Coordinates of C-alpha atoms in Angstrom, one line a residue:
X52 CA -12.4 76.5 -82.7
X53 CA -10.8 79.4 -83.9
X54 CA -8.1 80.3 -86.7
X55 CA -4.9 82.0 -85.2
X56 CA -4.3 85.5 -86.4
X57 CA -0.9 86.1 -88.7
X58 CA 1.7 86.0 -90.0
X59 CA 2.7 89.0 -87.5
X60 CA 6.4 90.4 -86.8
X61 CA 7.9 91.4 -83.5
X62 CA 9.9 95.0 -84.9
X63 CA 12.0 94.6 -81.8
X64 CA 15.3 93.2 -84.2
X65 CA 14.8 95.0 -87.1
X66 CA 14.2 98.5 -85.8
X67 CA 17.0 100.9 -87.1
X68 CA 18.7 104.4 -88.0
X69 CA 18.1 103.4 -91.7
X70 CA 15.2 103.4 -94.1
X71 CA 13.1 101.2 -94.9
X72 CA 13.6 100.3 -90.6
X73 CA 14.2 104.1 -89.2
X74 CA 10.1 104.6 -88.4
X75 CA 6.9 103.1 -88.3
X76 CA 5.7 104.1 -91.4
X77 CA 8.6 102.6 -93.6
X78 CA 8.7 99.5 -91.8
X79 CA 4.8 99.2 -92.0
X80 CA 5.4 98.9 -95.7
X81 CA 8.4 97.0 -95.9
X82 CA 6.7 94.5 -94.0
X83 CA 3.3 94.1 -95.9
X84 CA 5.2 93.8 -98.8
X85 CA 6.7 90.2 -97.0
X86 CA 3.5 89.3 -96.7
X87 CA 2.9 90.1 -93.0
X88 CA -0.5 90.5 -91.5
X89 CA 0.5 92.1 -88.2
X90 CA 2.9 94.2 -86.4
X91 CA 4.3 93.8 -82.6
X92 CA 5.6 97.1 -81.6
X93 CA 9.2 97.6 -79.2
X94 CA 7.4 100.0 -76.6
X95 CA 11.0 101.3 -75.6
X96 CA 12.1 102.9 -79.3
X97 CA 11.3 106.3 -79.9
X98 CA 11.2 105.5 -84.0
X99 CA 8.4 103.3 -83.5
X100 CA 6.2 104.8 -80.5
X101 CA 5.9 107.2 -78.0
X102 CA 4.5 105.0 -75.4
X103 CA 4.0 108.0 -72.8
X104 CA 1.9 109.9 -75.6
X105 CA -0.1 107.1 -76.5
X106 CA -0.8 106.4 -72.9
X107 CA -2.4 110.0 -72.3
X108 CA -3.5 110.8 -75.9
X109 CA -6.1 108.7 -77.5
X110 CA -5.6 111.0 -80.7
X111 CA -2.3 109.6 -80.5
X112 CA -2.9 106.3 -80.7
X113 CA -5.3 106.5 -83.4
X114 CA -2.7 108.1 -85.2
X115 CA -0.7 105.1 -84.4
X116 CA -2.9 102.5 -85.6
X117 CA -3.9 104.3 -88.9
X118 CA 0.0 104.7 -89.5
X119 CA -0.1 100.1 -89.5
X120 CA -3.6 100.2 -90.8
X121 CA -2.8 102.6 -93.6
X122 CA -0.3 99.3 -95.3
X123 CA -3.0 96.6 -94.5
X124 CA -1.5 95.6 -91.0
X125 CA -3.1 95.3 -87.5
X126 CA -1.2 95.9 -84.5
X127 CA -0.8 92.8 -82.5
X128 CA 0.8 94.2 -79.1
X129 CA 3.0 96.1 -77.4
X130 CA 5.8 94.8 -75.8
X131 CA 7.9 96.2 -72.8
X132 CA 10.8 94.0 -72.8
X133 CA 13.3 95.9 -71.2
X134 CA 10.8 97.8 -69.1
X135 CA 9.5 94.7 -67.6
X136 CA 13.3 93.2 -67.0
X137 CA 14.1 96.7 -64.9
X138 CA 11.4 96.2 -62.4
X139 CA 13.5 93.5 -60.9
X140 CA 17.3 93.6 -61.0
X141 CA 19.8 92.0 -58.6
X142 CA 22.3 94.3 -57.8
X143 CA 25.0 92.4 -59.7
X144 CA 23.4 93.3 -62.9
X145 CA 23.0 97.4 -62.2
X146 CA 25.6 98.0 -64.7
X147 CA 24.5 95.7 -67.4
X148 CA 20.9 96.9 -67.1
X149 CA 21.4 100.6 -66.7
X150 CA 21.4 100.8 -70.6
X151 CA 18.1 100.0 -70.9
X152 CA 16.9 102.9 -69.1
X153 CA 17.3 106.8 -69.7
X154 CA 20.5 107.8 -68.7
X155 CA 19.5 110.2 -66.2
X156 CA 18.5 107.2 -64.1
X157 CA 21.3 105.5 -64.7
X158 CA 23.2 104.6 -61.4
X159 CA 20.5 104.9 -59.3
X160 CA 19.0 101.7 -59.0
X161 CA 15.9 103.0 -56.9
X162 CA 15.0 106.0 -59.9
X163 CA 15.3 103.2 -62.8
X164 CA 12.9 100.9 -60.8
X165 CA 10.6 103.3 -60.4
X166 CA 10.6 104.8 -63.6
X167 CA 10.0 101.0 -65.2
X168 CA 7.2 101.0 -63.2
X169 CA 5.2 104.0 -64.3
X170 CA 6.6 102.6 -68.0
X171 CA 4.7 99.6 -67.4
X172 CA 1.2 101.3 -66.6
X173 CA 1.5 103.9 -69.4
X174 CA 1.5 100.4 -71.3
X175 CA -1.5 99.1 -69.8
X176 CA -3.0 102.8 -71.0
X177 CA -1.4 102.6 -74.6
X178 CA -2.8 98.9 -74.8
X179 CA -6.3 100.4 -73.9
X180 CA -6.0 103.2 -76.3
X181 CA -5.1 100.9 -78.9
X182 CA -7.4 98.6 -78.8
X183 CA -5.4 95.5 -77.9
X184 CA -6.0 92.9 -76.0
X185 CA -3.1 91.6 -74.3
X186 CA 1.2 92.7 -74.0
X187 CA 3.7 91.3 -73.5
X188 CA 7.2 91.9 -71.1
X189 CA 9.8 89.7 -69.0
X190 CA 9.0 89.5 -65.2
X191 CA 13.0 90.6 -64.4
X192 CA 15.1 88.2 -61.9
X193 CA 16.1 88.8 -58.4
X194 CA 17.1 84.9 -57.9
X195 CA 18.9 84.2 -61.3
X196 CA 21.9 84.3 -59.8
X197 CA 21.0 81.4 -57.5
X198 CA 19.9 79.1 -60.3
X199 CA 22.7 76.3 -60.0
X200 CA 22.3 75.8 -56.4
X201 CA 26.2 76.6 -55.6
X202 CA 26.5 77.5 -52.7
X203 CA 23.3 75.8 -51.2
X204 CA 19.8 78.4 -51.2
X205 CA 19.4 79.1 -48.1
X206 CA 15.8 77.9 -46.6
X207 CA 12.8 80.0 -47.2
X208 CA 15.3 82.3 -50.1
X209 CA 13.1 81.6 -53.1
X210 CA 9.8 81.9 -51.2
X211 CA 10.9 85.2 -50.1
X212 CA 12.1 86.1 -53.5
X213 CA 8.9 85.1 -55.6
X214 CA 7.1 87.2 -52.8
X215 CA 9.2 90.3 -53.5
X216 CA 8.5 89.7 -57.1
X217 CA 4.7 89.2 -57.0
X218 CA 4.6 92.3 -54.8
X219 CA 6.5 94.8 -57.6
X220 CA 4.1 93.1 -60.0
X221 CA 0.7 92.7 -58.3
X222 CA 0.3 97.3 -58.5
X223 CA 1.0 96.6 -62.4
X224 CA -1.1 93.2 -63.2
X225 CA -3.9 95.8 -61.3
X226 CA -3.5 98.4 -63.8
X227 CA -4.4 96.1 -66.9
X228 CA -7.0 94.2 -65.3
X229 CA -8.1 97.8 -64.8
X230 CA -8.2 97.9 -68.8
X231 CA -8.9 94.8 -69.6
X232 CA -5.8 93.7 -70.9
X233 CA -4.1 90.8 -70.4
X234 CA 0.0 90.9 -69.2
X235 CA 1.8 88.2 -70.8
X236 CA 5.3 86.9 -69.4
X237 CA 7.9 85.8 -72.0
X238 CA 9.3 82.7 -70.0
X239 CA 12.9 83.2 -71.1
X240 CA 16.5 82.3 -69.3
X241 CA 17.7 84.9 -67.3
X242 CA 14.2 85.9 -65.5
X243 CA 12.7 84.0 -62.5
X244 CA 9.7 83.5 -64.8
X245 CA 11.9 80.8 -66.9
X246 CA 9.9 77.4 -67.0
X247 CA 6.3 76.5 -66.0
X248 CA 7.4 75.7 -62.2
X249 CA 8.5 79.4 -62.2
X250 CA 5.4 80.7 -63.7
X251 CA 3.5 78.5 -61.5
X252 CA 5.6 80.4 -58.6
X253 CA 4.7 83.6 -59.2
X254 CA 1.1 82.6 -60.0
X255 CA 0.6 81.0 -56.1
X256 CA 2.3 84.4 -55.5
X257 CA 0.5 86.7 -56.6
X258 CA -3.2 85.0 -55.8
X259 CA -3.4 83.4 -59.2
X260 CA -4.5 86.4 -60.7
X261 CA -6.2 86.4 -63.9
X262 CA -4.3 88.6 -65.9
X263 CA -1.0 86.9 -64.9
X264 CA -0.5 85.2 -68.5
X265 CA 2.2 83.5 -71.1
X266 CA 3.3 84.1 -73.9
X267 CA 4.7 80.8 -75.8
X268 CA 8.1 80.7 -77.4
X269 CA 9.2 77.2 -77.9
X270 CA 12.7 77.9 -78.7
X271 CA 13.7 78.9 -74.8
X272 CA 12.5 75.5 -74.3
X273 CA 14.3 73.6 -76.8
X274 CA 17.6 75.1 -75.3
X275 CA 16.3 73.7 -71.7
X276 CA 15.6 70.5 -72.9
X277 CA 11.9 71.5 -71.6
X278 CA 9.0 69.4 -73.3
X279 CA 7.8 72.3 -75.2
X280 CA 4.3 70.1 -76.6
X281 CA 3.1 69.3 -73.0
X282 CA 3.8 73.0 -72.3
X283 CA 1.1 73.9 -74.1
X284 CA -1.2 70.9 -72.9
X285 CA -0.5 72.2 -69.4
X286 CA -0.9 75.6 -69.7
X287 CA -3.2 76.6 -72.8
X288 CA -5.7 78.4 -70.1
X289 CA -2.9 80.8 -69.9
X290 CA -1.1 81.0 -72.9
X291 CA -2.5 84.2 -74.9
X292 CA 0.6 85.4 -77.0
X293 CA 2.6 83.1 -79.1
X294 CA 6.3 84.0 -80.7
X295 CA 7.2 81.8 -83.7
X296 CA 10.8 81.5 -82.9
X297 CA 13.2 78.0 -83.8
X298 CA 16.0 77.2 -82.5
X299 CA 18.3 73.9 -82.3
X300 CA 19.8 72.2 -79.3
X301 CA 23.2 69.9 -80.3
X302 CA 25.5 68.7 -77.3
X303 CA 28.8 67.6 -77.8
X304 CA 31.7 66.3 -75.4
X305 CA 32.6 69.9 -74.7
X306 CA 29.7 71.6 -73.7
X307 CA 26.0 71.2 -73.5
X308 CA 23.2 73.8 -72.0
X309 CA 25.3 76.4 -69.8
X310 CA 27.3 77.2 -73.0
X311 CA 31.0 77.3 -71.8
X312 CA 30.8 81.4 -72.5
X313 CA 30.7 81.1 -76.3
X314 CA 29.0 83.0 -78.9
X315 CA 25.8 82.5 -80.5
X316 CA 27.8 80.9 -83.4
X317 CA 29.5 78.0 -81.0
X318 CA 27.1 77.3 -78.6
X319 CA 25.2 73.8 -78.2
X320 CA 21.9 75.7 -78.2
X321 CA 20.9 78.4 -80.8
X322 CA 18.1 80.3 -81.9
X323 CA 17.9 79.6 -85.4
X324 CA 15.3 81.7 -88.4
X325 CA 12.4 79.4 -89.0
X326 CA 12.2 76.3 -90.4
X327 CA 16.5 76.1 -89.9
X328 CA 16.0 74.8 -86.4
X329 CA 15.0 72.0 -84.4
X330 CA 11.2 73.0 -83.6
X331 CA 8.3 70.5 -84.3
X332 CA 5.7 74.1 -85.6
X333 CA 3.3 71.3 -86.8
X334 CA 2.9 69.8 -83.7
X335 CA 2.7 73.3 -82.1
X336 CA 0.0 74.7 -84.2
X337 CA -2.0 71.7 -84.0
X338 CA -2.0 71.7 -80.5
X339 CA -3.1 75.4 -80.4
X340 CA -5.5 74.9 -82.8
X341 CA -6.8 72.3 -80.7
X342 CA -7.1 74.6 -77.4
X343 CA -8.6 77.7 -79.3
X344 CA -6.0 80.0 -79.2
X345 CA -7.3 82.8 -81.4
X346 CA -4.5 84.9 -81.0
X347 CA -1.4 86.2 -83.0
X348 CA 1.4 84.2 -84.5
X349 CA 4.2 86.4 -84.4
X350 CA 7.8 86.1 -85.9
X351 CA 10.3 86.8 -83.6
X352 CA 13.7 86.7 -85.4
X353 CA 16.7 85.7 -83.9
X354 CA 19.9 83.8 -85.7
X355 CA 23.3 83.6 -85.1
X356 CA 24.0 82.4 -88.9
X357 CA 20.9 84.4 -91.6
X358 CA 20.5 87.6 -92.4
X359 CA 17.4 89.2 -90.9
X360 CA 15.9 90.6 -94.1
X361 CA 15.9 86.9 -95.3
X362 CA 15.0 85.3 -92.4
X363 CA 11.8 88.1 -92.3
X364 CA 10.8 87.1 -96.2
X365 CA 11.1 83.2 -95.3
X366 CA 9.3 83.5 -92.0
X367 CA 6.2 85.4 -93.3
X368 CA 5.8 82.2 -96.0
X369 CA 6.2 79.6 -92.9
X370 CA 4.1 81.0 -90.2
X371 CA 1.1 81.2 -93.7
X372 CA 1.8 77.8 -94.4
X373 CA 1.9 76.5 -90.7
X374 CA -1.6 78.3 -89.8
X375 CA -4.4 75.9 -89.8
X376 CA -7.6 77.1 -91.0
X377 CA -9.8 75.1 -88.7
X378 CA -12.6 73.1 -89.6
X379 CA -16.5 74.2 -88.9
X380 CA -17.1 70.2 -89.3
X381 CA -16.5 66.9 -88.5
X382 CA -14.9 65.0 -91.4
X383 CA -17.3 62.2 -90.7
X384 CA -20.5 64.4 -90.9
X385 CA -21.4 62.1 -93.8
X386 CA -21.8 59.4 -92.7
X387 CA -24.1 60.5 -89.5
X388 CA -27.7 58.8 -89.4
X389 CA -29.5 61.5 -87.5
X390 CA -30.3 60.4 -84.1
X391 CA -33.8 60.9 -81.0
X392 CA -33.6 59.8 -77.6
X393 CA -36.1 56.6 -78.4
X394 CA -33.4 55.7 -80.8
X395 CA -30.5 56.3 -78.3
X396 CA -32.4 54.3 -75.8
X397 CA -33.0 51.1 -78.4
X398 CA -29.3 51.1 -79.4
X399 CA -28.3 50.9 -75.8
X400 CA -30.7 48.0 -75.3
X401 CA -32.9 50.2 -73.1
X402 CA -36.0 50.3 -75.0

């Protein structure tokens, strides 16, 4: 078995105009001095990365990594978020979505899609560069807006949609097989990647290809009322990124999972800053102890009610104190007797 890496920190949320979060280097430090171990970085923002330059400049992403190495810290991954989400968009969303790409693409639905695309294979080349080992992204959705099957899906509609998918993808999932680098989905509401039949989907879909992967975030699962635990039973072959995120679920006579609309604050199901939420972490880092994951644990940190900075300073302390340090023997070693095959053979009454 192997210990899991961390704590690490997904920058993503606390990225800003304003020191100590307005570049790498400050927010290297401010980090190590919560006690983090590792650093996630948002491929998108320009104050933490230039993911083109670190694609086609090694010296680049040297500079990079001795930037996090220089405060003690290791980068964990890359993530392309909303890079990954643009490679599939139903039209509905166009608008919405634009803003996560430059604006000269902006309204042209066919230029943002491709430009996502050559985003996501400069992040297979920056993951090389920097010596990681897997990333992480959404998968986008072109069949969200079918979810609640109002009016009925037409026959063969999701078959063809999965296949339209796994076609975008399969160029990409190519490119960091080509660099050995695994391609994690975040299984998260609002892409077609959003539960383990989903996944399982797009896996048939795309051959089963090997660097088709997860990443684990129990909280989307708490808010689907998704056995979370068994997640991680099922799929632990493919699970090679893990976000340490909480959340709470609490239904009442008014509304329950959809949300009726509301804010984060009124909602039924919340993300919550760890250890304020419903999440059983024990149960999860056993189980991933159990199944080898020698990956990172990284804080992702999202909450309608704490502050961030206080959410970062508790969460370093949890995901340190969650951590097993797994054993390199069995507790009952003591009490072994040493055994041959003769003996073997006389305690089975064979000899």
């Amino acid at each position: 078995m192997k210990t899991i890496k961390g704590p690490g920190i997904f920058l993503a949320q606390f990225m800003g105009d304003e020191a100590p979060f307005d570049s790498l280097d400050n927010i290297c430090k401010w980090a190590a001095g919560l006690g983090f171990k590792g650093v996630q970085i948002p491929s998108w923002d320009g104050r933490a990365i230039d993911l083109q330059k670190a694609a086609e400049s090694k010296t680049y992403a040297d500079e990079i990594k001795g930037i996090v190495n220089s405060h003690g810290l290791e980068i964990t991954e890359l993530s392309s978020h909303l890079q990954g989400q643009l490679l599939a968009v139903h039209p509905a969303y166009d608008e919405m979505f634009d803003g996560f790409a430059p604006k000269e693409v902006h309204g042209n639905p066919t230029a943002r899609t491709e430009w996502a695309k050559q985003q996501l294979h400069y992040a297979a080349k920056a993951s090389q560069n920097l010596g990681l080992s897997a990333h992480v992204t959404f998968s986008g959705a072109l069949l969200w807006h079918t979810m609640y099957p109002w009016p009925q899906r037409p026959a063969g509609l999701v078959e063809t949609g999965f296949k339209e998918l796994a076609n975008r993808w399969l160029p990409i999932l190519n490119a960091f097989d080509e660099v050995g680098v695994d391609l994690c989905y975040e299984i998260h509401p609002g892409e077609d990647l959003h539960d383990g039949i989903t996944f399982e989907r797009f896996l048939e879909a795309t051959g089963n290809h090997t660097r088709a992967n997860l990443l684990y975030d129990p909280s989307h699962y708490v808010l689907q009322c998704l056995d979370y635990l068994e997640h991680i039973d099922i799929y632990h072959e493919r699970i090679k990124m893990f976000h340490v995120k909480d959340a709470e679920f609490n239904p009442n006579g008014r509304s329950g999972v959809y949300g009726g609309y509301q804010g984060w604050v009124e909602r039924p199901g919340r993300f919550r800053s760890l250890g304020d939420g419903q999440v059983d972490f024990k149960g999860i880092f056993s189980k991933l102890a159990q199944y080898n994951f020698d990956g990172w644990a990284v804080m992702e940190w999202e909450c309608a009610l704490k502050h961030p900075e206080d959410g970062a300073k508790e969460g370093a302390k949890f995901i340190a104190e969650n951590i097993i340090r797994v054993t390199e023997k069995t507790f009952d070693d003591f009490a072994g007797t040493g055994a041959d095959e003769e003996m073997n053979k006389r305690i089975l009454g064979l000899s």
